[in-house]
């Protein structure tokens, strides 16, 4: 099954995607949803981030060839000896089709990292590796955009990895796939620049879930980004289009722009709207 | 004004707190709320985490005496030369009164870090330092519980800082305070073990907001934890009660327990409930 999250004229909803048609659901894919009678053409809908995680886990470094490449580039990583997770922040999420905005003061390079992403569907604690996938709703794709200059200089990965728009995610959440038997391709301007098999992960999704749930409760909508393999070049520049591709999940495509020197500033609205005009952000007032 | 978030018989709501009485609101403190006619005695209510942030920022190291102490303890920190932020994860949040649970395999020490916390009330980007506080709804208190053995050994701070229950926050969000002119006291079993002035921050809240909003949009309900000063001893053990205290904000009090050897395991519910039975967690299905 293929789930998506879409907007149409200010209305945001989850849907089941079959070929180019979307059947609207009355709840989330991890809720007790019913299929409604509303059908839409995918082409008539705005893509939204397929879920906004409460907890946003990432493997960080999880493929040997990427670690070796990053070491040569002086990015301060080394081969991990265990599955310690890191975090990203939801402010940075954008949907399929939304622009990646390079900050005005970035001297770069800004690089893609095409990743497999697990979306949690059931609340879970203390799962074994054998049972770990039972809490996973499905898989999607992510692009862990990275500003390498800041990654080298800063104490944390905050702006290197979490600038607004630096975490494209989507297009769909697909159920029933084996996370260790997929091929991820990354294209820049239509040309394949990287291609790898998820079977080369240093630590499997199952192992990450086992480790995380020893200490932490996983909640529906939480995500675990599983790292990228190999080199992440060429550097991205304004006008590029970067695509993370998997035959079963789809294509996560985002254009690259550079922020202008005079950004919009200040306060926006006193109220968190039901769904932000900014791409992908549906926010709760924490009462429902 | 003093805002809290409470639960009573499964109903969760925000309220305005005046002495020992709570007036229920029909929306969040950062929404377009109306005061309702429902009043409650504080003593009749369950405290909830005052907000569940979408983005959970922390200063990490932000007081000189704490950095010097941590260096002596071999915790791998050094004096920061700029305001790079870190992240914590909402799974770890608990409310005033809820137990801090030391994981069964922790060899410790587990230590408190009593902190001032800023709660964002307005969406903001590109604020100047002079305007920075305009996006802040108010201030609360946090306890950045830390397992020092894992902090020293792991590649990231994931389980050292983000185990379930390791982030008590509350009791109230108080408006109109100067974040740089407060005194924070930490008590263990009623005895003051640490006391410091927030004026000693290395980088002010205003500066953090200026830096964050250069790259990231702050949203209502987001939080910025501002670090702790000095030593964070004695180590916590089962049966202790740890309190983070400020005369204007109140007392964040949590007992310490140790997890049993046979934790509850496996999947819980297929649906994210409106408000978790677990303390403080109200989760959205991302549609409202």
Short mmCIF file of N, CA and C in Angstrom, two decimals, chain A residues 5 11-14 24-28 30-32 51-61 80 82-87 89-91 103 105 121-127 134-135 150 153-156 158-159 162-164 208 211-212 214-217 219-220 222 263-272 274-278 281-288, chain B residues 5 11-14 24-28 30-32 51-61 80 82-87 89-91 103 105 121-127 134-135 150 153-156 158-159 162-164 208 211-212 214-217 219-220 222 263-272 274-278 281-288:
data_model
loop_
_atom_site.label_atom_id
_atom_site.label_comp_id
_atom_site.label_asym_id
_atom_site.label_seq_id
_atom_site.Cartn_x
_atom_site.Cartn_y
_atom_site.Cartn_z
N UNK A 5 0.40 12.25 1.81
CA UNK A 5 -0.29 13.34 2.52
C UNK A 5 -0.32 14.51 1.54
N UNK A 11 -7.13 22.31 2.44
CA UNK A 11 -7.53 21.08 3.14
C UNK A 11 -6.39 20.07 3.02
N UNK A 12 -5.91 19.58 4.17
CA UNK A 12 -4.82 18.61 4.18
C UNK A 12 -5.35 17.25 4.60
N UNK A 13 -4.92 16.22 3.91
CA UNK A 13 -5.46 14.88 4.21
C UNK A 13 -4.45 13.81 3.80
N UNK A 14 -4.59 12.65 4.42
CA UNK A 14 -3.86 11.46 3.99
C UNK A 14 -4.68 10.73 2.94
N UNK A 24 -9.04 9.52 -0.58
CA UNK A 24 -8.87 10.26 0.67
C UNK A 24 -9.24 9.40 1.88
N UNK A 25 -8.45 9.52 2.96
CA UNK A 25 -8.74 8.84 4.23
C UNK A 25 -9.27 9.86 5.23
N UNK A 26 -10.02 9.35 6.22
CA UNK A 26 -10.56 10.25 7.24
C UNK A 26 -9.68 10.33 8.48
N UNK A 27 -8.51 9.69 8.44
CA UNK A 27 -7.59 9.73 9.58
C UNK A 27 -6.19 9.43 9.02
N UNK A 28 -5.21 9.32 9.92
CA UNK A 28 -3.85 9.04 9.48
C UNK A 28 -3.69 7.56 9.17
N UNK A 30 -1.73 5.56 10.45
CA UNK A 30 -1.52 4.80 11.70
C UNK A 30 -2.72 4.95 12.63
N UNK A 31 -3.76 5.60 12.18
CA UNK A 31 -4.98 5.72 12.97
C UNK A 31 -5.99 4.68 12.54
N UNK A 32 -7.17 4.77 13.09
CA UNK A 32 -8.23 3.82 12.71
C UNK A 32 -9.02 4.44 11.55
N UNK A 51 4.60 12.75 6.84
CA UNK A 51 4.28 12.81 8.27
C UNK A 51 5.20 13.83 8.91
N UNK A 52 4.74 14.48 9.96
CA UNK A 52 5.60 15.39 10.74
C UNK A 52 5.95 14.65 12.02
N UNK A 53 7.18 14.20 12.15
CA UNK A 53 7.52 13.38 13.31
C UNK A 53 7.58 14.20 14.60
N UNK A 54 7.18 13.56 15.69
CA UNK A 54 7.44 14.15 17.00
C UNK A 54 8.91 13.94 17.36
N UNK A 55 9.41 12.75 17.06
CA UNK A 55 10.81 12.41 17.32
C UNK A 55 11.47 12.03 16.00
N UNK A 56 12.59 12.68 15.69
CA UNK A 56 13.19 12.65 14.36
C UNK A 56 14.60 12.06 14.51
N UNK A 57 14.69 10.73 14.39
CA UNK A 57 15.96 10.03 14.58
C UNK A 57 16.70 9.90 13.25
N UNK A 58 18.04 9.87 13.35
CA UNK A 58 18.82 9.58 12.15
C UNK A 58 20.01 8.71 12.53
N UNK A 59 20.38 7.85 11.60
CA UNK A 59 21.51 6.97 11.83
C UNK A 59 22.83 7.73 11.78
N UNK A 60 22.84 8.86 11.07
CA UNK A 60 24.09 9.61 10.94
C UNK A 60 25.00 8.88 9.97
N UNK A 61 25.94 8.13 10.47
CA UNK A 61 26.88 7.39 9.61
C UNK A 61 26.52 5.91 9.68
N UNK A 80 31.54 3.97 12.87
CA UNK A 80 30.87 3.77 14.17
C UNK A 80 31.02 2.33 14.64
N UNK A 82 29.00 1.23 17.13
CA UNK A 82 27.67 0.83 17.57
C UNK A 82 26.64 1.82 17.05
N UNK A 83 25.37 1.44 17.24
CA UNK A 83 24.28 2.17 16.57
C UNK A 83 23.78 3.34 17.41
N UNK A 84 24.67 4.27 17.74
CA UNK A 84 24.24 5.51 18.41
C UNK A 84 23.48 6.37 17.40
N UNK A 85 22.29 6.83 17.79
CA UNK A 85 21.51 7.65 16.86
C UNK A 85 21.73 9.14 17.10
N UNK A 86 21.44 9.91 16.07
CA UNK A 86 21.42 11.37 16.18
C UNK A 86 20.00 11.87 15.96
N UNK A 87 19.88 13.19 15.87
CA UNK A 87 18.57 13.83 15.72
C UNK A 87 18.62 14.88 14.61
N UNK A 89 15.64 18.03 13.03
CA UNK A 89 14.56 18.83 13.59
C UNK A 89 13.49 19.12 12.53
N UNK A 90 12.20 18.97 12.91
CA UNK A 90 11.10 19.06 11.94
C UNK A 90 10.99 20.40 11.21
N UNK A 91 11.55 21.48 11.78
CA UNK A 91 11.49 22.77 11.06
C UNK A 91 12.05 22.64 9.65
N UNK A 103 21.13 29.00 2.44
CA UNK A 103 21.16 30.29 3.15
C UNK A 103 22.13 31.27 2.50
N UNK A 105 24.32 33.22 3.63
CA UNK A 105 25.71 33.29 4.10
C UNK A 105 26.44 31.96 4.00
N UNK A 121 4.60 3.23 12.84
CA UNK A 121 3.14 3.18 12.79
C UNK A 121 2.49 2.77 14.10
N UNK A 122 3.27 2.21 15.01
CA UNK A 122 2.72 1.75 16.30
C UNK A 122 3.66 2.15 17.42
N UNK A 123 3.07 2.55 18.52
CA UNK A 123 3.83 2.86 19.71
C UNK A 123 4.58 1.61 20.16
N UNK A 124 5.87 1.75 20.47
CA UNK A 124 6.67 0.57 20.77
C UNK A 124 7.75 0.86 21.79
N UNK A 125 8.01 -0.12 22.63
CA UNK A 125 9.11 -0.06 23.60
C UNK A 125 9.63 -1.48 23.78
N UNK A 126 10.95 -1.61 23.92
CA UNK A 126 11.59 -2.90 24.21
C UNK A 126 11.28 -3.98 23.18
N UNK A 127 11.43 -3.64 21.92
CA UNK A 127 11.26 -4.64 20.86
C UNK A 127 12.57 -5.42 20.66
N UNK A 134 7.73 -4.84 13.33
CA UNK A 134 6.29 -4.83 13.61
C UNK A 134 5.76 -3.43 13.94
N UNK A 135 6.65 -2.51 14.34
CA UNK A 135 6.20 -1.15 14.65
C UNK A 135 6.32 -0.20 13.47
N UNK A 150 29.90 24.33 7.49
CA UNK A 150 29.37 24.40 8.87
C UNK A 150 29.53 23.07 9.59
N UNK A 153 32.96 23.13 10.95
CA UNK A 153 33.34 24.21 11.87
C UNK A 153 32.56 24.23 13.17
N UNK A 154 31.28 23.86 13.14
CA UNK A 154 30.42 24.08 14.31
C UNK A 154 30.58 22.96 15.33
N UNK A 155 30.20 23.26 16.57
CA UNK A 155 30.23 22.28 17.65
C UNK A 155 29.18 21.20 17.45
N UNK A 156 28.04 21.57 16.86
CA UNK A 156 26.95 20.63 16.59
C UNK A 156 26.60 20.69 15.09
N UNK A 158 23.75 21.65 13.95
CA UNK A 158 22.48 22.39 13.87
C UNK A 158 22.24 23.02 12.51
N UNK A 159 23.05 23.98 12.10
CA UNK A 159 22.76 24.65 10.82
C UNK A 159 23.33 23.89 9.63
N UNK A 162 20.12 21.34 9.61
CA UNK A 162 18.74 21.63 9.99
C UNK A 162 18.22 23.01 9.58
N UNK A 163 18.91 23.68 8.66
CA UNK A 163 18.34 24.92 8.12
C UNK A 163 16.95 24.62 7.54
N UNK A 164 16.04 25.58 7.63
CA UNK A 164 14.75 25.44 6.96
C UNK A 164 14.97 24.89 5.54
N UNK A 208 18.61 -0.82 14.79
CA UNK A 208 18.35 0.53 15.32
C UNK A 208 17.09 0.55 16.18
N UNK A 211 17.75 -1.05 19.48
CA UNK A 211 18.55 -0.18 20.37
C UNK A 211 17.71 0.99 20.88
N UNK A 212 17.01 1.67 19.98
CA UNK A 212 16.23 2.85 20.40
C UNK A 212 15.21 2.45 21.45
N UNK A 214 15.14 0.18 23.56
CA UNK A 214 15.64 -0.18 24.90
C UNK A 214 15.50 1.01 25.85
N UNK A 215 15.52 2.23 25.29
CA UNK A 215 15.58 3.43 26.13
C UNK A 215 14.44 4.41 25.87
N UNK A 216 13.81 4.30 24.72
CA UNK A 216 12.88 5.32 24.26
C UNK A 216 11.62 4.67 23.69
N UNK A 217 10.50 5.34 23.87
CA UNK A 217 9.26 4.90 23.27
C UNK A 217 9.18 5.47 21.86
N UNK A 219 6.82 6.46 18.74
CA UNK A 219 5.42 6.85 18.57
C UNK A 219 5.05 6.87 17.10
N UNK A 220 3.77 6.65 16.79
CA UNK A 220 3.32 6.74 15.40
C UNK A 220 3.71 8.09 14.79
N UNK A 222 6.78 9.00 14.15
CA UNK A 222 8.23 9.18 14.31
C UNK A 222 8.95 8.60 13.08
N UNK A 263 16.20 38.65 3.24
CA UNK A 263 15.13 37.70 3.54
C UNK A 263 13.96 38.35 4.25
N UNK A 264 12.81 37.74 4.10
CA UNK A 264 11.64 38.15 4.88
C UNK A 264 11.98 37.99 6.35
N UNK A 265 11.60 38.94 7.16
CA UNK A 265 12.06 38.92 8.54
C UNK A 265 10.92 39.11 9.52
N UNK A 266 11.25 38.90 10.76
CA UNK A 266 10.38 39.26 11.86
C UNK A 266 9.35 38.22 12.22
N UNK A 267 8.39 38.65 12.94
CA UNK A 267 7.34 37.77 13.39
C UNK A 267 6.35 37.54 12.27
N UNK A 268 5.72 36.39 12.30
CA UNK A 268 4.70 36.15 11.29
C UNK A 268 3.32 36.20 11.93
N UNK A 269 2.84 35.10 12.42
CA UNK A 269 1.48 35.14 12.92
C UNK A 269 1.45 34.71 14.36
N UNK A 270 0.54 35.24 15.09
CA UNK A 270 0.47 34.92 16.52
C UNK A 270 -0.09 33.52 16.74
N UNK A 271 -0.70 32.97 15.74
CA UNK A 271 -1.38 31.69 15.90
C UNK A 271 -0.75 30.67 14.95
N UNK A 272 -0.53 29.47 15.45
CA UNK A 272 -0.07 28.41 14.56
C UNK A 272 -1.25 27.95 13.74
N UNK A 274 -3.68 25.88 11.06
CA UNK A 274 -3.97 24.44 10.95
C UNK A 274 -2.94 23.76 10.06
N UNK A 275 -2.64 24.34 8.97
CA UNK A 275 -1.51 23.90 8.17
C UNK A 275 -0.80 25.13 7.64
N UNK A 276 0.49 25.20 7.92
CA UNK A 276 1.28 26.36 7.53
C UNK A 276 1.24 26.55 6.01
N UNK A 277 1.32 27.81 5.62
CA UNK A 277 1.52 28.10 4.20
C UNK A 277 2.86 27.53 3.76
N UNK A 278 3.82 27.51 4.67
CA UNK A 278 5.10 26.88 4.38
C UNK A 278 4.87 25.40 4.11
N UNK A 281 4.03 21.66 6.75
CA UNK A 281 3.95 21.77 8.19
C UNK A 281 2.51 21.82 8.69
N UNK A 282 2.05 20.76 9.25
CA UNK A 282 0.78 20.76 9.95
C UNK A 282 1.10 20.70 11.43
N UNK A 283 0.60 21.63 12.17
CA UNK A 283 0.99 21.72 13.58
C UNK A 283 -0.22 21.68 14.48
N UNK A 284 -0.06 21.03 15.56
CA UNK A 284 -1.15 20.88 16.51
C UNK A 284 -1.06 21.95 17.57
N UNK A 285 -2.18 22.32 18.13
CA UNK A 285 -2.12 23.18 19.30
C UNK A 285 -2.01 22.36 20.57
N UNK A 286 -1.73 21.08 20.42
CA UNK A 286 -1.41 20.19 21.53
C UNK A 286 -2.62 19.87 22.39
N UNK A 287 -3.78 20.18 21.93
CA UNK A 287 -4.96 19.88 22.74
C UNK A 287 -5.71 18.67 22.19
N UNK A 288 -5.54 18.38 20.92
CA UNK A 288 -6.28 17.25 20.36
C UNK A 288 -5.40 16.02 20.31
N UNK B 5 -0.59 23.50 31.81
CA UNK B 5 -1.35 22.52 31.02
C UNK B 5 -1.67 21.37 31.96
N UNK B 11 -9.40 14.67 30.17
CA UNK B 11 -9.53 15.94 29.44
C UNK B 11 -8.28 16.77 29.70
N UNK B 12 -7.59 17.18 28.62
CA UNK B 12 -6.37 17.97 28.76
C UNK B 12 -6.64 19.39 28.29
N UNK B 13 -6.15 20.36 29.04
CA UNK B 13 -6.45 21.76 28.70
C UNK B 13 -5.35 22.67 29.23
N UNK B 14 -5.24 23.83 28.61
CA UNK B 14 -4.40 24.90 29.13
C UNK B 14 -5.23 25.75 30.09
N UNK B 24 -9.76 27.63 33.06
CA UNK B 24 -9.54 26.86 31.84
C UNK B 24 -9.64 27.76 30.60
N UNK B 25 -8.75 27.51 29.62
CA UNK B 25 -8.78 28.22 28.34
C UNK B 25 -9.33 27.29 27.27
N UNK B 26 -9.85 27.88 26.19
CA UNK B 26 -10.40 27.06 25.11
C UNK B 26 -9.40 26.84 23.98
N UNK B 27 -8.16 27.29 24.18
CA UNK B 27 -7.13 27.12 23.16
C UNK B 27 -5.78 27.21 23.88
N UNK B 28 -4.69 27.15 23.11
CA UNK B 28 -3.37 27.23 23.71
C UNK B 28 -3.02 28.68 24.05
N UNK B 30 -0.65 30.36 23.04
CA UNK B 30 -0.18 31.05 21.84
C UNK B 30 -1.26 31.08 20.75
N UNK B 31 -2.44 30.59 21.07
CA UNK B 31 -3.55 30.65 20.13
C UNK B 31 -4.44 31.83 20.45
N UNK B 32 -5.56 31.92 19.75
CA UNK B 32 -6.52 33.00 20.02
C UNK B 32 -7.51 32.52 21.06
N UNK B 51 4.07 22.35 27.34
CA UNK B 51 3.91 22.32 25.88
C UNK B 51 4.75 21.17 25.35
N UNK B 52 4.32 20.58 24.24
CA UNK B 52 5.13 19.55 23.56
C UNK B 52 5.73 20.22 22.34
N UNK B 53 7.04 20.47 22.37
CA UNK B 53 7.63 21.22 21.26
C UNK B 53 7.72 20.39 19.98
N UNK B 54 7.55 21.08 18.87
CA UNK B 54 7.87 20.44 17.59
C UNK B 54 9.39 20.43 17.42
N UNK B 55 10.03 21.55 17.78
CA UNK B 55 11.48 21.66 17.68
C UNK B 55 12.02 21.96 19.08
N UNK B 56 12.99 21.14 19.53
CA UNK B 56 13.42 21.10 20.91
C UNK B 56 14.91 21.46 20.94
N UNK B 57 15.17 22.76 21.08
CA UNK B 57 16.55 23.27 21.05
C UNK B 57 17.14 23.30 22.45
N UNK B 58 18.46 23.14 22.53
CA UNK B 58 19.13 23.32 23.81
C UNK B 58 20.47 24.00 23.59
N UNK B 59 20.84 24.81 24.56
CA UNK B 59 22.12 25.51 24.48
C UNK B 59 23.30 24.56 24.68
N UNK B 60 23.04 23.44 25.38
CA UNK B 60 24.14 22.52 25.67
C UNK B 60 25.03 23.11 26.74
N UNK B 61 26.12 23.71 26.36
CA UNK B 61 27.05 24.31 27.33
C UNK B 61 26.93 25.82 27.24
N UNK B 80 32.52 26.97 24.67
CA UNK B 80 32.05 27.25 23.30
C UNK B 80 32.47 28.65 22.86
N UNK B 82 30.95 30.02 20.17
CA UNK B 82 29.76 30.61 19.57
C UNK B 82 28.53 29.79 19.96
N UNK B 83 27.37 30.35 19.63
CA UNK B 83 26.11 29.81 20.14
C UNK B 83 25.55 28.71 19.23
N UNK B 84 26.33 27.65 19.02
CA UNK B 84 25.81 26.49 18.30
C UNK B 84 24.81 25.75 19.19
N UNK B 85 23.63 25.46 18.66
CA UNK B 85 22.63 24.78 19.48
C UNK B 85 22.66 23.27 19.26
N UNK B 86 22.14 22.56 20.22
CA UNK B 86 21.91 21.12 20.11
C UNK B 86 20.42 20.83 20.14
N UNK B 87 20.09 19.54 20.22
CA UNK B 87 18.69 19.11 20.21
C UNK B 87 18.45 18.09 21.30
N UNK B 89 14.86 15.42 22.49
CA UNK B 89 13.75 14.79 21.78
C UNK B 89 12.52 14.67 22.70
N UNK B 90 11.33 15.00 22.16
CA UNK B 90 10.13 15.08 23.00
C UNK B 90 9.73 13.78 23.70
N UNK B 91 10.18 12.62 23.20
CA UNK B 91 9.84 11.37 23.90
C UNK B 91 10.24 11.43 25.37
N UNK B 103 17.35 3.86 33.57
CA UNK B 103 17.27 2.58 32.85
C UNK B 103 17.98 1.46 33.60
N UNK B 105 20.00 -0.80 32.72
CA UNK B 105 21.41 -1.08 32.43
C UNK B 105 22.31 0.14 32.62
N UNK B 121 6.20 31.70 21.45
CA UNK B 121 4.76 31.98 21.33
C UNK B 121 4.34 32.46 19.96
N UNK B 122 5.32 32.88 19.14
CA UNK B 122 4.99 33.41 17.81
C UNK B 122 5.99 32.86 16.80
N UNK B 123 5.48 32.55 15.64
CA UNK B 123 6.34 32.11 14.54
C UNK B 123 7.31 33.23 14.19
N UNK B 124 8.58 32.89 14.04
CA UNK B 124 9.58 33.95 13.86
C UNK B 124 10.73 33.49 12.97
N UNK B 125 11.23 34.40 12.19
CA UNK B 125 12.42 34.17 11.36
C UNK B 125 13.17 35.49 11.25
N UNK B 126 14.50 35.44 11.27
CA UNK B 126 15.34 36.62 11.08
C UNK B 126 15.07 37.74 12.08
N UNK B 127 15.00 37.38 13.35
CA UNK B 127 14.87 38.41 14.38
C UNK B 127 16.24 38.99 14.73
N UNK B 134 10.52 39.21 21.42
CA UNK B 134 9.14 39.41 20.96
C UNK B 134 8.47 38.10 20.56
N UNK B 135 9.24 37.06 20.27
CA UNK B 135 8.64 35.77 19.88
C UNK B 135 8.46 34.83 21.08
N UNK B 150 27.24 7.14 29.65
CA UNK B 150 26.89 7.13 28.22
C UNK B 150 27.33 8.42 27.54
N UNK B 153 30.85 7.85 26.60
CA UNK B 153 31.17 6.72 25.71
C UNK B 153 30.57 6.79 24.33
N UNK B 154 29.36 7.35 24.21
CA UNK B 154 28.63 7.25 22.95
C UNK B 154 29.07 8.33 21.95
N UNK B 155 28.81 8.05 20.68
CA UNK B 155 29.11 9.01 19.62
C UNK B 155 28.21 10.24 19.71
N UNK B 156 26.97 10.05 20.16
CA UNK B 156 26.01 11.15 20.30
C UNK B 156 25.48 11.15 21.74
N UNK B 158 22.40 10.63 22.51
CA UNK B 158 21.04 10.10 22.43
C UNK B 158 20.54 9.51 23.74
N UNK B 159 21.15 8.44 24.25
CA UNK B 159 20.61 7.84 25.48
C UNK B 159 21.14 8.53 26.73
N UNK B 162 18.36 11.51 26.40
CA UNK B 162 17.00 11.42 25.84
C UNK B 162 16.24 10.14 26.17
N UNK B 163 16.70 9.40 27.18
CA UNK B 163 15.89 8.26 27.62
C UNK B 163 14.51 8.78 28.03
N UNK B 164 13.49 7.95 27.82
CA UNK B 164 12.15 8.28 28.33
C UNK B 164 12.28 8.80 29.77
N UNK B 208 20.79 33.61 21.26
CA UNK B 208 20.40 32.31 20.69
C UNK B 208 19.27 32.46 19.68
N UNK B 211 20.55 33.92 16.50
CA UNK B 211 21.31 32.93 15.71
C UNK B 211 20.38 31.88 15.09
N UNK B 212 19.49 31.33 15.90
CA UNK B 212 18.61 30.28 15.37
C UNK B 212 17.78 30.81 14.21
N UNK B 214 18.30 33.06 12.12
CA UNK B 214 19.01 33.31 10.86
C UNK B 214 18.80 32.15 9.89
N UNK B 215 18.58 30.96 10.43
CA UNK B 215 18.57 29.74 9.61
C UNK B 215 17.27 28.95 9.72
N UNK B 216 16.54 29.17 10.79
CA UNK B 216 15.41 28.30 11.11
C UNK B 216 14.21 29.14 11.54
N UNK B 217 13.04 28.64 11.21
CA UNK B 217 11.80 29.25 11.66
C UNK B 217 11.47 28.72 13.05
N UNK B 219 8.62 28.12 15.85
CA UNK B 219 7.17 27.93 15.84
C UNK B 219 6.62 27.99 17.27
N UNK B 220 5.36 28.40 17.40
CA UNK B 220 4.74 28.38 18.73
C UNK B 220 4.84 26.99 19.37
N UNK B 222 7.66 25.65 20.37
CA UNK B 222 9.07 25.26 20.39
C UNK B 222 9.71 25.74 21.69
N UNK B 263 11.14 -4.94 32.04
CA UNK B 263 10.27 -3.85 31.63
C UNK B 263 9.11 -4.33 30.77
N UNK B 264 8.06 -3.56 30.79
CA UNK B 264 6.95 -3.80 29.86
C UNK B 264 7.49 -3.72 28.45
N UNK B 265 7.07 -4.63 27.61
CA UNK B 265 7.70 -4.69 26.29
C UNK B 265 6.67 -4.72 25.18
N UNK B 266 7.17 -4.53 23.99
CA UNK B 266 6.39 -4.78 22.79
C UNK B 266 5.58 -3.59 22.32
N UNK B 267 4.66 -3.89 21.46
CA UNK B 267 3.82 -2.87 20.89
C UNK B 267 2.75 -2.48 21.89
N UNK B 268 2.28 -1.27 21.81
CA UNK B 268 1.19 -0.87 22.67
C UNK B 268 -0.09 -0.73 21.85
N UNK B 269 -0.35 0.42 21.33
CA UNK B 269 -1.63 0.57 20.65
C UNK B 269 -1.39 1.01 19.22
N UNK B 270 -2.27 0.60 18.36
CA UNK B 270 -2.11 0.91 16.95
C UNK B 270 -2.40 2.38 16.67
N UNK B 271 -3.04 3.03 17.60
CA UNK B 271 -3.49 4.40 17.36
C UNK B 271 -2.86 5.32 18.39
N UNK B 272 -2.40 6.47 17.95
CA UNK B 272 -1.91 7.47 18.90
C UNK B 272 -3.11 8.10 19.57
N UNK B 274 -5.51 10.56 21.93
CA UNK B 274 -5.58 12.02 22.01
C UNK B 274 -4.59 12.55 23.03
N UNK B 275 -4.54 11.94 24.15
CA UNK B 275 -3.47 12.21 25.09
C UNK B 275 -3.03 10.90 25.70
N UNK B 276 -1.73 10.65 25.57
CA UNK B 276 -1.18 9.40 26.06
C UNK B 276 -1.42 9.22 27.53
N UNK B 277 -1.58 7.97 27.93
CA UNK B 277 -1.60 7.65 29.36
C UNK B 277 -0.27 8.02 29.98
N UNK B 278 0.80 7.88 29.19
CA UNK B 278 2.09 8.33 29.66
C UNK B 278 2.03 9.82 29.93
N UNK B 281 2.10 13.63 27.27
CA UNK B 281 2.21 13.54 25.83
C UNK B 281 0.86 13.70 25.14
N UNK B 282 0.64 14.82 24.53
CA UNK B 282 -0.52 15.00 23.68
C UNK B 282 -0.03 15.01 22.25
N UNK B 283 -0.56 14.16 21.43
CA UNK B 283 -0.03 14.00 20.08
C UNK B 283 -1.11 14.22 19.04
N UNK B 284 -0.73 14.82 17.98
CA UNK B 284 -1.67 15.13 16.92
C UNK B 284 -1.62 14.05 15.85
N UNK B 285 -2.70 13.86 15.17
CA UNK B 285 -2.64 12.98 14.01
C UNK B 285 -2.26 13.76 12.76
N UNK B 286 -1.81 15.00 12.96
CA UNK B 286 -1.23 15.82 11.90
C UNK B 286 -2.26 16.31 10.91
N UNK B 287 -3.52 16.18 11.23
CA UNK B 287 -4.53 16.64 10.29
C UNK B 287 -5.16 17.94 10.75
N UNK B 288 -5.12 18.22 12.03
CA UNK B 288 -5.77 19.45 12.51
C UNK B 288 -4.74 20.56 12.64
#
